Tab-separated table of C-alpha atoms and ligand atoms in Angstrom:
chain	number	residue	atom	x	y	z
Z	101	UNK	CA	12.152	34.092	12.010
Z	102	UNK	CA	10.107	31.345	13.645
Z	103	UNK	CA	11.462	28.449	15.752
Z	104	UNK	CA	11.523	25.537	13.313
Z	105	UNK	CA	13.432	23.125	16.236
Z	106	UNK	CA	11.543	19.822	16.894
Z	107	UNK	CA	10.429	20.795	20.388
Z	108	UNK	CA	8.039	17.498	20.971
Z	109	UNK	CA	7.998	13.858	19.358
Z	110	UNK	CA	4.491	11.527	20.400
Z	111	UNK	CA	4.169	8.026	18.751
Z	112	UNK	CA	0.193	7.397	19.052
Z	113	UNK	CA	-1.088	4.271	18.865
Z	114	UNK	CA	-4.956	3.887	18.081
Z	115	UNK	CA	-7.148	0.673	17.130
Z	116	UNK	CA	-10.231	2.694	15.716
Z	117	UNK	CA	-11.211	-0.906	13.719
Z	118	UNK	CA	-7.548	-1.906	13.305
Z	119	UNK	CA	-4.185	-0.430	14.608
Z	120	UNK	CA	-2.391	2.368	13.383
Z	121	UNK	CA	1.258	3.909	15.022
Z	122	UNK	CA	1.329	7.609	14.211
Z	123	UNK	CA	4.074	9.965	14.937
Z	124	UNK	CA	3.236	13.644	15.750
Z	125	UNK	CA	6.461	16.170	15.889
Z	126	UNK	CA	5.672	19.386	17.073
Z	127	UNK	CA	8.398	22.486	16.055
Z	128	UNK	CA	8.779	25.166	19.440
Z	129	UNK	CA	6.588	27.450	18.020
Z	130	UNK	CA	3.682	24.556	17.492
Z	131	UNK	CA	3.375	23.700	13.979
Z	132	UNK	CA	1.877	20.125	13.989
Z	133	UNK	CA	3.940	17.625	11.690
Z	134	UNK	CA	1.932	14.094	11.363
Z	135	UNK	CA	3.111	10.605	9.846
Z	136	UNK	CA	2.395	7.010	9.160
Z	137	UNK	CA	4.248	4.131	10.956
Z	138	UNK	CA	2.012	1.428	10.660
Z	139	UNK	CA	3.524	-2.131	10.092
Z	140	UNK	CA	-0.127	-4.773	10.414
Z	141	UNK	CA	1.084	-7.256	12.618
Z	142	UNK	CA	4.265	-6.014	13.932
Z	143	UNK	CA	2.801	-2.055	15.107
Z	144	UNK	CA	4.480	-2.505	18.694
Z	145	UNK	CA	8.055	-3.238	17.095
Z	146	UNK	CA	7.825	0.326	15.219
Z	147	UNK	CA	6.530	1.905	18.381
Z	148	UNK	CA	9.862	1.063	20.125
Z	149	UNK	CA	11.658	2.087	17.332
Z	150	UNK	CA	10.454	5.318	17.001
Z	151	UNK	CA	10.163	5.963	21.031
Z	152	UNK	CA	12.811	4.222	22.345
Z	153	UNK	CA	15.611	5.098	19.888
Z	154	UNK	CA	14.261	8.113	17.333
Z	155	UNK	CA	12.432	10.404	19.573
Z	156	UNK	CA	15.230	11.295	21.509
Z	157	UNK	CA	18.018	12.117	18.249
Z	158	UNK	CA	14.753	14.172	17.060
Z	159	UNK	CA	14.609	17.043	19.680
Z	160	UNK	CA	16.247	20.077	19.360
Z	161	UNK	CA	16.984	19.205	15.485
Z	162	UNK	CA	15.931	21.748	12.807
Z	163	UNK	CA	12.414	20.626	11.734
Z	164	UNK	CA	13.372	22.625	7.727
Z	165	UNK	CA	16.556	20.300	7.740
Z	166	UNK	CA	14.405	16.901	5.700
Z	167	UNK	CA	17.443	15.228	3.708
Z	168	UNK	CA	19.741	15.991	6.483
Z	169	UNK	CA	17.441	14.690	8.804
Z	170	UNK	CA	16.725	11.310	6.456
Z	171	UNK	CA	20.415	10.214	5.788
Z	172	UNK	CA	20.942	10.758	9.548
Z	173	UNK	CA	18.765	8.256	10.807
Z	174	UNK	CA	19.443	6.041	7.729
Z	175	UNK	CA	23.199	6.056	6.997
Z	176	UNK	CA	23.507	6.581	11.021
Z	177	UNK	CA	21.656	3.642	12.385
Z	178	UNK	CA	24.597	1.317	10.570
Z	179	UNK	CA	21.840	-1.391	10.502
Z	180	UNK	CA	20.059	-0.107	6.884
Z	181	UNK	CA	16.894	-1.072	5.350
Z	182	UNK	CA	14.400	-3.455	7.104
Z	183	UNK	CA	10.414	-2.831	7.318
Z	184	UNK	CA	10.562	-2.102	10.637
Z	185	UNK	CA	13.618	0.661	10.204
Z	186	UNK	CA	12.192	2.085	7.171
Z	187	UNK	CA	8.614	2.636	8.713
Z	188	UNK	CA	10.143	4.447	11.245
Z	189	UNK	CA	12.248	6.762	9.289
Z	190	UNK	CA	9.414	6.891	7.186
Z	191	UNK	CA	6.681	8.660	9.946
Z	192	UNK	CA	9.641	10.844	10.446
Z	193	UNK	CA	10.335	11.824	6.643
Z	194	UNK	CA	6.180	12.728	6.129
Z	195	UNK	CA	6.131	14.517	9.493
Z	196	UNK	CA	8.678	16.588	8.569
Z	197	UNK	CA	7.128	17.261	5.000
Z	198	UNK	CA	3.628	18.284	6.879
Z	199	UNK	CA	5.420	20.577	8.662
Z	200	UNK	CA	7.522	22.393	6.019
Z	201	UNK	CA	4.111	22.657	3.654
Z	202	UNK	CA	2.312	24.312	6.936
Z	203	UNK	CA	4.902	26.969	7.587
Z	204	UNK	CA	4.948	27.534	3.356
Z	205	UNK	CA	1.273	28.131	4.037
Z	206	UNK	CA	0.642	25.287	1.111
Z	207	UNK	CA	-0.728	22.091	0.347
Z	208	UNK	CA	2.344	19.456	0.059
Z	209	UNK	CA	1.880	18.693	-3.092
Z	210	UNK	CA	3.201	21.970	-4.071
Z	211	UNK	CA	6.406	21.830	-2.729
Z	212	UNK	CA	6.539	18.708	-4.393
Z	213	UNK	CA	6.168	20.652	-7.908
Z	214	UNK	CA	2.500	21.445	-8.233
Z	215	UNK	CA	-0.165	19.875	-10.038
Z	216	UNK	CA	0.640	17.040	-13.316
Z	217	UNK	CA	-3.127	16.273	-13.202
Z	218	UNK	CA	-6.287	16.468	-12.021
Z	219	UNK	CA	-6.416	14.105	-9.170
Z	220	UNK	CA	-5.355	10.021	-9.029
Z	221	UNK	CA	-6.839	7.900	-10.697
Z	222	UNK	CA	-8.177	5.137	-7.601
Z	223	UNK	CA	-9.270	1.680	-8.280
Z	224	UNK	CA	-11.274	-0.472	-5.482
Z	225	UNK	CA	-11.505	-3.663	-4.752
Z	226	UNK	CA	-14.240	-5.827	-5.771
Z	227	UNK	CA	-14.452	-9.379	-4.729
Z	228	UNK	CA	-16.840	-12.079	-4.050
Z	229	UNK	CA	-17.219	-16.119	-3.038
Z	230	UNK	CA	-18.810	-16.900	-6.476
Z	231	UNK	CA	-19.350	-15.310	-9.779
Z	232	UNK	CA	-22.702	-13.475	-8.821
Z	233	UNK	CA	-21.475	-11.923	-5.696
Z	234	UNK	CA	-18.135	-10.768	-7.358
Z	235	UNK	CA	-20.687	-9.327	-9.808
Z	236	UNK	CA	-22.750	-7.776	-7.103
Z	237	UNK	CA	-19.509	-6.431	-5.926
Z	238	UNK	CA	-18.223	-4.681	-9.726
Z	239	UNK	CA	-21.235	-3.231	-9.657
Z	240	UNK	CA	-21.603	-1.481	-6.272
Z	241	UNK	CA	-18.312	-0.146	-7.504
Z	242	UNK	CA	-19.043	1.605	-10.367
Z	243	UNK	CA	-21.618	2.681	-8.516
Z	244	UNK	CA	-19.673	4.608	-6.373
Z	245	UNK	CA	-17.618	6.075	-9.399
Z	246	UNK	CA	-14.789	3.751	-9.457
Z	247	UNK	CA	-12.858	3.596	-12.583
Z	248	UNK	CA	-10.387	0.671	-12.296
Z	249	UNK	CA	-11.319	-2.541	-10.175
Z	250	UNK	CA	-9.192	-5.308	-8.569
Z	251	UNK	CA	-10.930	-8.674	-8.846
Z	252	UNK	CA	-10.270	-11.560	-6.171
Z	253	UNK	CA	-12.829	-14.163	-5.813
Z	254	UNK	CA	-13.170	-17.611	-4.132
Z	255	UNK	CA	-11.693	-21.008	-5.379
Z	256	UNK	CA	-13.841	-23.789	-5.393
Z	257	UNK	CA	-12.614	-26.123	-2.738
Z	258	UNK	CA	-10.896	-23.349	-0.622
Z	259	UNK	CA	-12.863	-22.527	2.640
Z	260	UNK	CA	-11.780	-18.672	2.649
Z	261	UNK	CA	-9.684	-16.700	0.738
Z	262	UNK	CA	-7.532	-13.650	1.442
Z	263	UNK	CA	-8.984	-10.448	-0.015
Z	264	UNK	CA	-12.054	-11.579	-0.707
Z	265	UNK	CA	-15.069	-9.593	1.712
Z	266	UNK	CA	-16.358	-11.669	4.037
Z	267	UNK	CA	-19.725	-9.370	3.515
Z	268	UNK	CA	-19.298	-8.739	-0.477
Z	269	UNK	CA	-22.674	-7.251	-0.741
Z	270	UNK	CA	-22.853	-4.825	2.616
Z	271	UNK	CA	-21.890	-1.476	0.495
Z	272	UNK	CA	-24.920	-2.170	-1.575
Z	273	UNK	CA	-27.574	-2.321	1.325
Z	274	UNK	CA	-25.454	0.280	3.321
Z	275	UNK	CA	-25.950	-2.318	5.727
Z	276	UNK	CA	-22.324	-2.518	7.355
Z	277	UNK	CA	-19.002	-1.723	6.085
Z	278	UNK	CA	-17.453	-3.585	2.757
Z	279	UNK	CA	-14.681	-5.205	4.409
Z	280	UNK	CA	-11.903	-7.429	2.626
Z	281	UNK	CA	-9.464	-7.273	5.008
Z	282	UNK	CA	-11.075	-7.170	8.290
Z	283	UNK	CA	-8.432	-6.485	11.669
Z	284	UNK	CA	-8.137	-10.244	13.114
Z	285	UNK	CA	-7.758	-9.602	16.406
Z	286	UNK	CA	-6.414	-12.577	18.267
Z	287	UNK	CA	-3.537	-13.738	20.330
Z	288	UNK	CA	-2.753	-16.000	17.168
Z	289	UNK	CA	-3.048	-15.762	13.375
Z	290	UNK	CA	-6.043	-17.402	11.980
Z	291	UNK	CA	-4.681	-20.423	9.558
Z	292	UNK	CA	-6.111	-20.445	5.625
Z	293	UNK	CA	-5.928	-23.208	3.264
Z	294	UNK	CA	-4.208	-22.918	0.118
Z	295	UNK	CA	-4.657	-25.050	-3.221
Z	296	UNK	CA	-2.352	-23.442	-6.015
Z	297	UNK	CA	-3.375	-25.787	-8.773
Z	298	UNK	CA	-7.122	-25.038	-7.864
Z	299	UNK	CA	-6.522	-21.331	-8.120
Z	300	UNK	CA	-4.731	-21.212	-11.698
Z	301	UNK	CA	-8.101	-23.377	-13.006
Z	302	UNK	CA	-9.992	-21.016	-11.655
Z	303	UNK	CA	-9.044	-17.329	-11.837
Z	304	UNK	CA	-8.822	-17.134	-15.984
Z	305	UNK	CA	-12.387	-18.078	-15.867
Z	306	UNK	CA	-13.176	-15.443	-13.374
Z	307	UNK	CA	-11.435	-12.634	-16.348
Z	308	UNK	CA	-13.123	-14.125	-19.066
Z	309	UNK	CA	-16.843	-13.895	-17.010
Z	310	UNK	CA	-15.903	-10.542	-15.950
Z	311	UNK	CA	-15.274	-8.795	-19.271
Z	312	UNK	CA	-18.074	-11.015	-20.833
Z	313	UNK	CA	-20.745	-9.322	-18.180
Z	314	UNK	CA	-18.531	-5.816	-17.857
Z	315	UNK	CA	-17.076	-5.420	-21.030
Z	316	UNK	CA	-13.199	-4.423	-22.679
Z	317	UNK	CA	-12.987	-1.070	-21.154
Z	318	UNK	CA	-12.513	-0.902	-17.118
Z	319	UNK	CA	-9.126	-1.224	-16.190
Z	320	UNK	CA	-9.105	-4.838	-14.211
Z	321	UNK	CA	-6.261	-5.608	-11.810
Z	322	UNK	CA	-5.497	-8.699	-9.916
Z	323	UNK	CA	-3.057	-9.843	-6.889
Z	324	UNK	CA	-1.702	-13.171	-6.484
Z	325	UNK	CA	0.071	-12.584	-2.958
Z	326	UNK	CA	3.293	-13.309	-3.822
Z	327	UNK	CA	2.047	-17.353	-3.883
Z	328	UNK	CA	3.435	-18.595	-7.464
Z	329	UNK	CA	6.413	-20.182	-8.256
Z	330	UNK	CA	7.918	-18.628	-11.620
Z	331	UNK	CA	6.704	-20.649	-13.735
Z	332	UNK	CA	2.798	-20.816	-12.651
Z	333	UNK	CA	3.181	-17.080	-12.562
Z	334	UNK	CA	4.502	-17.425	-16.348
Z	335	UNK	CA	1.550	-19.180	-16.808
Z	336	UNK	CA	-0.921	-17.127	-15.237
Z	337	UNK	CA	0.388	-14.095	-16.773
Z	338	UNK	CA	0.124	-16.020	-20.579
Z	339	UNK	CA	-3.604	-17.451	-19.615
Z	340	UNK	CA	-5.013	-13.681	-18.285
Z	341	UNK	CA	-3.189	-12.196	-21.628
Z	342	UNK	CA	-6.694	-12.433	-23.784
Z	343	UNK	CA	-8.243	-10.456	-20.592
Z	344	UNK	CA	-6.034	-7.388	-20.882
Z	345	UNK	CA	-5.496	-6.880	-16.953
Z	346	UNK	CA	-4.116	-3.733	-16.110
Z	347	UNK	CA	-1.700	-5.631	-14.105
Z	348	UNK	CA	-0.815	-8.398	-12.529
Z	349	UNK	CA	0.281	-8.106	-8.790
Z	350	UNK	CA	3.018	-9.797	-6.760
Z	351	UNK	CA	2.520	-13.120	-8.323
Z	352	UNK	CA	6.249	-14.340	-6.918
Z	353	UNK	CA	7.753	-14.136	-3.141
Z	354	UNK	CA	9.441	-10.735	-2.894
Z	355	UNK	CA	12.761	-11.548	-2.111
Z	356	UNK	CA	14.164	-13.211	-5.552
Z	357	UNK	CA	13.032	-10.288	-7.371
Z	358	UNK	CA	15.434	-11.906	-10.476
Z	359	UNK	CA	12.409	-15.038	-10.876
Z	360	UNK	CA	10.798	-12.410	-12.925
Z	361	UNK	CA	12.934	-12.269	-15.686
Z	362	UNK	CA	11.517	-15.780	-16.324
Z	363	UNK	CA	7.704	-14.303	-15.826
Z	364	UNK	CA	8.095	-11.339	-18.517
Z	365	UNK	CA	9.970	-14.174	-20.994
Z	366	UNK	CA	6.491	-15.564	-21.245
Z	367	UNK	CA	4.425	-12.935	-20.714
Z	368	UNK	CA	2.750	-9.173	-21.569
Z	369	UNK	CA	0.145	-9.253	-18.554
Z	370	UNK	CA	1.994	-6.129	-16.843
Z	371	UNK	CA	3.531	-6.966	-13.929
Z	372	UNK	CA	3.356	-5.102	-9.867
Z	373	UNK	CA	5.072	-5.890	-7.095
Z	374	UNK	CA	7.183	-3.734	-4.310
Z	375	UNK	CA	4.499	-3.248	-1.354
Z	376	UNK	CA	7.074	-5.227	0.648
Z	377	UNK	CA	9.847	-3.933	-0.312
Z	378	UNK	CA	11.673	-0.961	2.087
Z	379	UNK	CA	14.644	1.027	-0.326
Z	380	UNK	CA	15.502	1.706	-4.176
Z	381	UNK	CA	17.638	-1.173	-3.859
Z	382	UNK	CA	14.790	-3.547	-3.818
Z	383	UNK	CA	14.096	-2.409	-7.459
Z	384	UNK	CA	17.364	-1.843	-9.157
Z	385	UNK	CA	17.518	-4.860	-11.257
Z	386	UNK	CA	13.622	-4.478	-11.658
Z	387	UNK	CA	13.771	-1.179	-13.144
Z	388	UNK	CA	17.263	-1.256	-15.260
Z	389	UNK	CA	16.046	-4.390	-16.898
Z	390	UNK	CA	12.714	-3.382	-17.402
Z	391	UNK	CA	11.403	-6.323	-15.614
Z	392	UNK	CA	8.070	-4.758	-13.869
Z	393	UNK	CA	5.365	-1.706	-15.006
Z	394	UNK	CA	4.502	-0.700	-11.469
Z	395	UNK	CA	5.882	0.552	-8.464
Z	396	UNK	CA	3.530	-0.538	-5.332
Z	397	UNK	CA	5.310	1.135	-2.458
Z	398	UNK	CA	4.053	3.517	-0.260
Z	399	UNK	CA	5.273	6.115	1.581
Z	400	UNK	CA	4.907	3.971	4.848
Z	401	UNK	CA	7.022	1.148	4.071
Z	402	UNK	CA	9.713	2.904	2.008
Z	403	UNK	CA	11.577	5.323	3.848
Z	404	UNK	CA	8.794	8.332	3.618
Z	405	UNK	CA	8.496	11.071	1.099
Z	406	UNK	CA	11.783	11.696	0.462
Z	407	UNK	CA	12.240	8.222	-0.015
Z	408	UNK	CA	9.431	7.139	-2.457
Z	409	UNK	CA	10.151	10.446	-5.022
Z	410	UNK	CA	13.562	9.016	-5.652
Z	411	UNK	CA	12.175	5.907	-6.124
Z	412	UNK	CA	9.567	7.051	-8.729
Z	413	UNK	CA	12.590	9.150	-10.230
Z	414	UNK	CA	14.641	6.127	-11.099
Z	415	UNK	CA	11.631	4.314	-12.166
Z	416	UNK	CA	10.366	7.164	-14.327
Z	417	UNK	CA	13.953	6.561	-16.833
Z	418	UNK	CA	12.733	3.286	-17.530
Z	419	UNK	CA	8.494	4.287	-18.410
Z	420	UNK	CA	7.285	2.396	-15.269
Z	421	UNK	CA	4.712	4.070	-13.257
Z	422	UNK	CA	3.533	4.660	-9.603
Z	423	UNK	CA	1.061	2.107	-8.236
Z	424	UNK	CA	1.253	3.191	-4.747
Z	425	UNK	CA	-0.379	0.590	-2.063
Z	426	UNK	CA	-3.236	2.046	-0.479
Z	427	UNK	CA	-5.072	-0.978	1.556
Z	428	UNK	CA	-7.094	-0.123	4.813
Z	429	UNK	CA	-4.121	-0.862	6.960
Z	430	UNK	CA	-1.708	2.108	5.206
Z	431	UNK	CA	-3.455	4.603	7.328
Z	432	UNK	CA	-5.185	8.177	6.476
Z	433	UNK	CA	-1.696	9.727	7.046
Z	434	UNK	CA	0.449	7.630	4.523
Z	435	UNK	CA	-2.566	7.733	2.063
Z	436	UNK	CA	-2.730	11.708	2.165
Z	437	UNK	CA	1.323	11.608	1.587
Z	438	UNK	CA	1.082	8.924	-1.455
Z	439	UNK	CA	-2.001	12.088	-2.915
Z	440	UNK	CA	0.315	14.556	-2.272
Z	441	UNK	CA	2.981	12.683	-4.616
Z	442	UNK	CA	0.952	11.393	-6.795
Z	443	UNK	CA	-0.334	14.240	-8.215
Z	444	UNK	CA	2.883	15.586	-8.811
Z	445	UNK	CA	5.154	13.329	-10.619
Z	446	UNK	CA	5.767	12.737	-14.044
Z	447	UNK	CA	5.103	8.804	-13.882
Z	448	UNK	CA	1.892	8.609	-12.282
Z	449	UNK	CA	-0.006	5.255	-12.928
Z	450	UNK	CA	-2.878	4.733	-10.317
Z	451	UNK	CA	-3.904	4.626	-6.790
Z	452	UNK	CA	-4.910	1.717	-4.730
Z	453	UNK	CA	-7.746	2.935	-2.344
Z	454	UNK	CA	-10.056	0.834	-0.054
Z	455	UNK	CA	-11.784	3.318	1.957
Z	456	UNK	CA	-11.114	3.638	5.650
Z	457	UNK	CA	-13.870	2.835	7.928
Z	458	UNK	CA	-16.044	6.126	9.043
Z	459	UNK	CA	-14.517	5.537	13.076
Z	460	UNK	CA	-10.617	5.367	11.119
Z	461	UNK	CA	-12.201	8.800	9.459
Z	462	UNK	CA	-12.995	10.582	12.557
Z	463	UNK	CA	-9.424	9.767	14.158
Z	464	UNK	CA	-7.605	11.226	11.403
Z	465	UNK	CA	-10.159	13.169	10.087
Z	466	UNK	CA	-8.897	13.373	6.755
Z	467	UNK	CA	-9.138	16.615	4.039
Z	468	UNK	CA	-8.831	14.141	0.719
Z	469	UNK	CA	-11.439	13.655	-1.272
Z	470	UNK	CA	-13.201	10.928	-3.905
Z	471	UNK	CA	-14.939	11.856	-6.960
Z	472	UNK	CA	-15.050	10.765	-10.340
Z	473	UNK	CA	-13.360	7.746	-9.942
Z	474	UNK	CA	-9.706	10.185	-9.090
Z	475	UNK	CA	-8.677	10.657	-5.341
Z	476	UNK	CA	-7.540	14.375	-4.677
Z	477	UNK	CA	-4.783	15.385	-2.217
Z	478	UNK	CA	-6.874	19.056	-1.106
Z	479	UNK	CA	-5.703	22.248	-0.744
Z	480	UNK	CA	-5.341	22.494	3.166
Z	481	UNK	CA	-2.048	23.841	4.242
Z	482	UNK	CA	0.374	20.713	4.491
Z	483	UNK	CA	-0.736	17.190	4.697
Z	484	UNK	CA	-4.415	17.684	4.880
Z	485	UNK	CA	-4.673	15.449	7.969
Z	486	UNK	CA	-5.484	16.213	11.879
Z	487	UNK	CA	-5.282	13.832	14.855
Z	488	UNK	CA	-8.180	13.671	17.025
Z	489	UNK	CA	-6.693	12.897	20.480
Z	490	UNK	CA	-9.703	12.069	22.071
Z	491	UNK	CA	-11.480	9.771	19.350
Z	492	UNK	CA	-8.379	8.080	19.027
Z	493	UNK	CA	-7.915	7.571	22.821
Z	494	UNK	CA	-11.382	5.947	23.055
Z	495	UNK	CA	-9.862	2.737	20.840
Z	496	UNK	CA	-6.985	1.461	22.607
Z	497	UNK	CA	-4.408	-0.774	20.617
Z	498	UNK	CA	-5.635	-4.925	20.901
Z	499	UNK	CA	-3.301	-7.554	18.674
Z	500	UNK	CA	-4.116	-8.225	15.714
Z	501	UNK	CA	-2.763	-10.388	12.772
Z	502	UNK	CA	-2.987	-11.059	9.123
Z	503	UNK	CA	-3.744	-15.021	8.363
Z	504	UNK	CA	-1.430	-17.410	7.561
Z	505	UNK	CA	-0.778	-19.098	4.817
Z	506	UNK	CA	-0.746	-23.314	4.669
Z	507	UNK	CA	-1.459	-26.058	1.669
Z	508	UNK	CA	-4.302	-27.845	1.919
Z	509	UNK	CA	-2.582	-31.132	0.682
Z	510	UNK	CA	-0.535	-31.469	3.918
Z	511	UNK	CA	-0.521	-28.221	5.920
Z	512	UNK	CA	2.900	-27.168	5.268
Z	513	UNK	CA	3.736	-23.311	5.389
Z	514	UNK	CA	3.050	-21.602	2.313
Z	515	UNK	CA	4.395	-18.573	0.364
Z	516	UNK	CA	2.293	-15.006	0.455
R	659	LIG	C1	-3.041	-5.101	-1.323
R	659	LIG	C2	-2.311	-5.879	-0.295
R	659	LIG	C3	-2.970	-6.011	1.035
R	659	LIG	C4	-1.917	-6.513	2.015
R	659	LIG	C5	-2.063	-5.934	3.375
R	659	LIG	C6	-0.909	-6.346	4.256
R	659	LIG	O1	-2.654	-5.233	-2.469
R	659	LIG	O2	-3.877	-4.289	-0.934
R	659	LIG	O3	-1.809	-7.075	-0.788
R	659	LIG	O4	-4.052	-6.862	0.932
R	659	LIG	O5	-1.940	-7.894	2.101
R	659	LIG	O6	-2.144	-4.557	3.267
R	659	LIG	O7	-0.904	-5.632	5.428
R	660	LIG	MG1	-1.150	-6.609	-2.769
C-alpha cells in the first residue's frame, strides 16, 4: 500500500502576465496534487487563507479521503460560503482530485464517469471598438476554429469598455497577443465610464449587423456584467430575441438572484449568470423555478470539483446546462478541472475559453488541447497540468485590479 498522507502543502503565487495563487499538496510518497485559487483582485486574501489557516489542518490527513476532506474545511470553518473561503477549499478539492486520478494511473475525467462526448464545445471572445473591427475580430475567430463567439463591442460615447480588446486585430497579424482583459497593474483600479441608456441603443444593432454579415448559424453569446436593472434587462433580452443569442449573460447584480423572475416574464433570450456565485445555494431558486439555462461557475470559485458536480447534478433535474467560466484569469489549473468535468456530465452546454498567454502556458504547462472548435481534457494521468517552479519564479506577484465601474452622468458608483 502506498502512503496517501498529505506530507507537504505550497501556495505559489506567480504573475506570468497576471497573478495566479496555486496550491500544490504533495502525498509522503510524492504524488503531485495541483489546484486553482485565484480570486483577480483579491489573490493575497486567498493566499492567507490557504497558508495561514488550511495548510496546517492539511498535513498528515489522508490525501484518498476528498468528501471527508471537503465538509471538513466547509462545515468546520463555521463561517460558510464567501469567494474568498470557497476558492480556498476549492484549490484543495482539485488538488486532491489530481492526486487520486495519478495514483488510479488515469486521466480525471474518468473517475468522474468517462467520456459523454467528444471534447467541449469552446466559444471565444470576439470584440471590437466599431462594427469593422468587431468584424475583423469574428473572423480571426473562425479562423482559428471557433464554433460559438461572444460579442462585446464599444458604445458610442463611452471612452473604453470592459471586454472589449484593447488590440482587436493583434491575433490576425500575429503581431501581439489578443487581449480583452489585460492584468491592470496599479496601486489603484483604473475608473471606466458607464452610459446604460447608450448601451441598450446600441448593442441590438451590433446582433442584427452581426448575423446580417455572419449569418443564422454560429452560436452568439453576450455579457452584460451584471449592469441592468430588471427591467432594461427585460428589455434587452425582448430586443436581442429576433437575434437568437445563445445566451444572455449576467445582465442583473448577482445578489437578488429573484429580479430574474421579472427578466424570463418578458423574455426567451436564454439567460447565464453564477460566475460570482460560491455554493448550490446561490442557485436554488434559479434552478427549481427554472429561472436561468446556464450554470457559469467554475471550479475555482465554487468550492472545487466536488463542489461544481453537485451543482451540475441539481441543475441537470431542471434541463439547464454547464456554462463553466473560463476567462484568462481562471488559470490553466481550474480550466483543466472544468475539461475534466465537462466531458463527463450529462448536462454539458459549452465552455468559455480565452486562451492563456504563451508565458501563462509555460508556467503551467498545460496537456489540454484545441481543435475543431471543442477543448479536450487529455489523457495524461490526473489533471493534465505541471508547475514549472522556475518559470513561475521568474514573474513575481505585482497588484493588479479589474476597473471600476462609474456613470458618466455624475460619476456615481455603478453596478458590474
Ligand atoms: C467573463 C467574465 C470576465 C470577468 C473576469 C473577472 O464572462 O469572462 O465576465 O470578463 O469579468 O474574469 O475576474
Ligand atoms: Mg462574464
Amino acid at each position: 500500500m502506498s502512503n496517501t498522507q498529505i506530507a507537504s502543502a505550497e501556495v505559489l503565487v506567480t504573475s506570468p502576465g497576471r497573478n495566479f495563487v496555486t496550491l500544490r499538496l504533495r502525498t509522503a510518497d510524492g504524488v503531485e496534487g495541483l489546484g486553482d485559487a485565484t480570486v483577480n483582485g483579491r489573490e493575497l486574501a486567498v493566499v492567507s487563507y490557504l497558508r495561514d489557516h488550511l495548510v496546517p489542518l492539511l498535513l498528515g490527513r489522508d490525501a484518498h479521503a476528498i468528501e471527508d476532506t471537503w465538509q471538513y474545511l466547509y462545515r468546520g470553518a463555521y463561517w460558510r460560503r464567501g469567494p474568498i473561503t470557497m476558492a480556498a477549499i476549492a484549490a484543495v478539492d482539485t488538488a486532491l482530485w489530481d492526486i487520486k486520478a495519478k495514483l488510479a494511473g488515469m486521466p480525471l475525467y474518468q473517475l468522474l464517469g468517462g467520456h459523454s462526448r467528444r471534447g467541449c464545445l469552446a466559444y471565444g471572445h470576439a470584440s471590437g471598438a466599431d462594427l469593422p473591427e468587431l468584424f475583423d475580430s469574428v473572423r480571426s475567430h473562425l479562423e482559428q476554429g471557433y464554433r460559438a463567439i461572444r460579442i462585446q463591442t464599444g458604445i458610442p460615447g463611452l471612452d473604453s469598455v470592459y471586454g472589449v480588446a484593447t488590440s482587436p486585430n493583434a491575433a490576425v497579424g500575429g503581431a501581439s497577443r489578443y487581449d480583452h482583459e489585460p492584468a491592470r497593474r496599479a496601486a489603484a483600479p483604473v475608473e471606466e465610464e458607464w452610459d446604460t441608456r447608450a448601451y441598450l441603443r446600441h448593442i441590438p444593432g451590433v446582433f442584427e449587423a452581426v448575423r446580417a454579415e455572419f449569418g443564422p448559424e454560429l452560436p452568439l453569446l453576450h455579457d452584460a456584467h451584471h449592469r441592468l436593472a430588471p427591467i432594461q434587462a427585460a428589455r434587452l433580452g425582448k430586443l436581442l430575441e429576433p437575434y437568437d443569442l445563445f445566451w444572455l449573460e449576467d445582465v442583473t447584480p448577482a445578489e437578488n438572484t429573484a429580479v430574474l423572475r421579472r427578466v424570463r416574464e418578458h423574455t426567451t433570450t436564454p439567460l447565464a449568470i453564477g460566475e460570482v456565485f460560491n455554493t448550490v445555494w446561490d442557485y436554488r431558486e434559479l434552478f427549481e423555478e427554472q429561472l436561468i439555462d446556464y450554470v457559469r461557475s467554475p471550479v475555482t470559485h465554487a468550492g472545487g470539483i466536488t463542489a461544481l458536480r453537485r451543482i451540475f447534478d441539481y441543475a441537470s433535474i431542471y434541463q439547464i446546462k454547464s456554462g463553466v467560466h473560463g476567462p484568462t484569469d481562471v488559470s490553466p489549473v481550474g480550466l483543466a478541472a472544468a475539461l475534466h468535468l465537462g466531458v463527463a456530465i450529462p448536462n454539458f452546454g459549452i465552455q468559455e475559453y480565452m486562451k492563456h498567454s504563451a508565458t501563462t502556458d509555460e508556467v503551467f504547462r498545460p496537456g489540454f488541447a484545441f481543435s475543431g472548435g471543442l477543448l479536450s481534457p487529455g489523457e495524461e494521468p490526473g489533471l493534465g497540468v505541471s508547475y514549472d517552479d522556475a518559470v513561475a519564479e521568474a514573474h513575481p506577484y505585482s497588484a493588479a485590479y479589474l476597473p471600476v465601474n462609474r456613470l458618466k452622468l455624475d460619476g456615481s458608483m455603478h453596478d458590474w
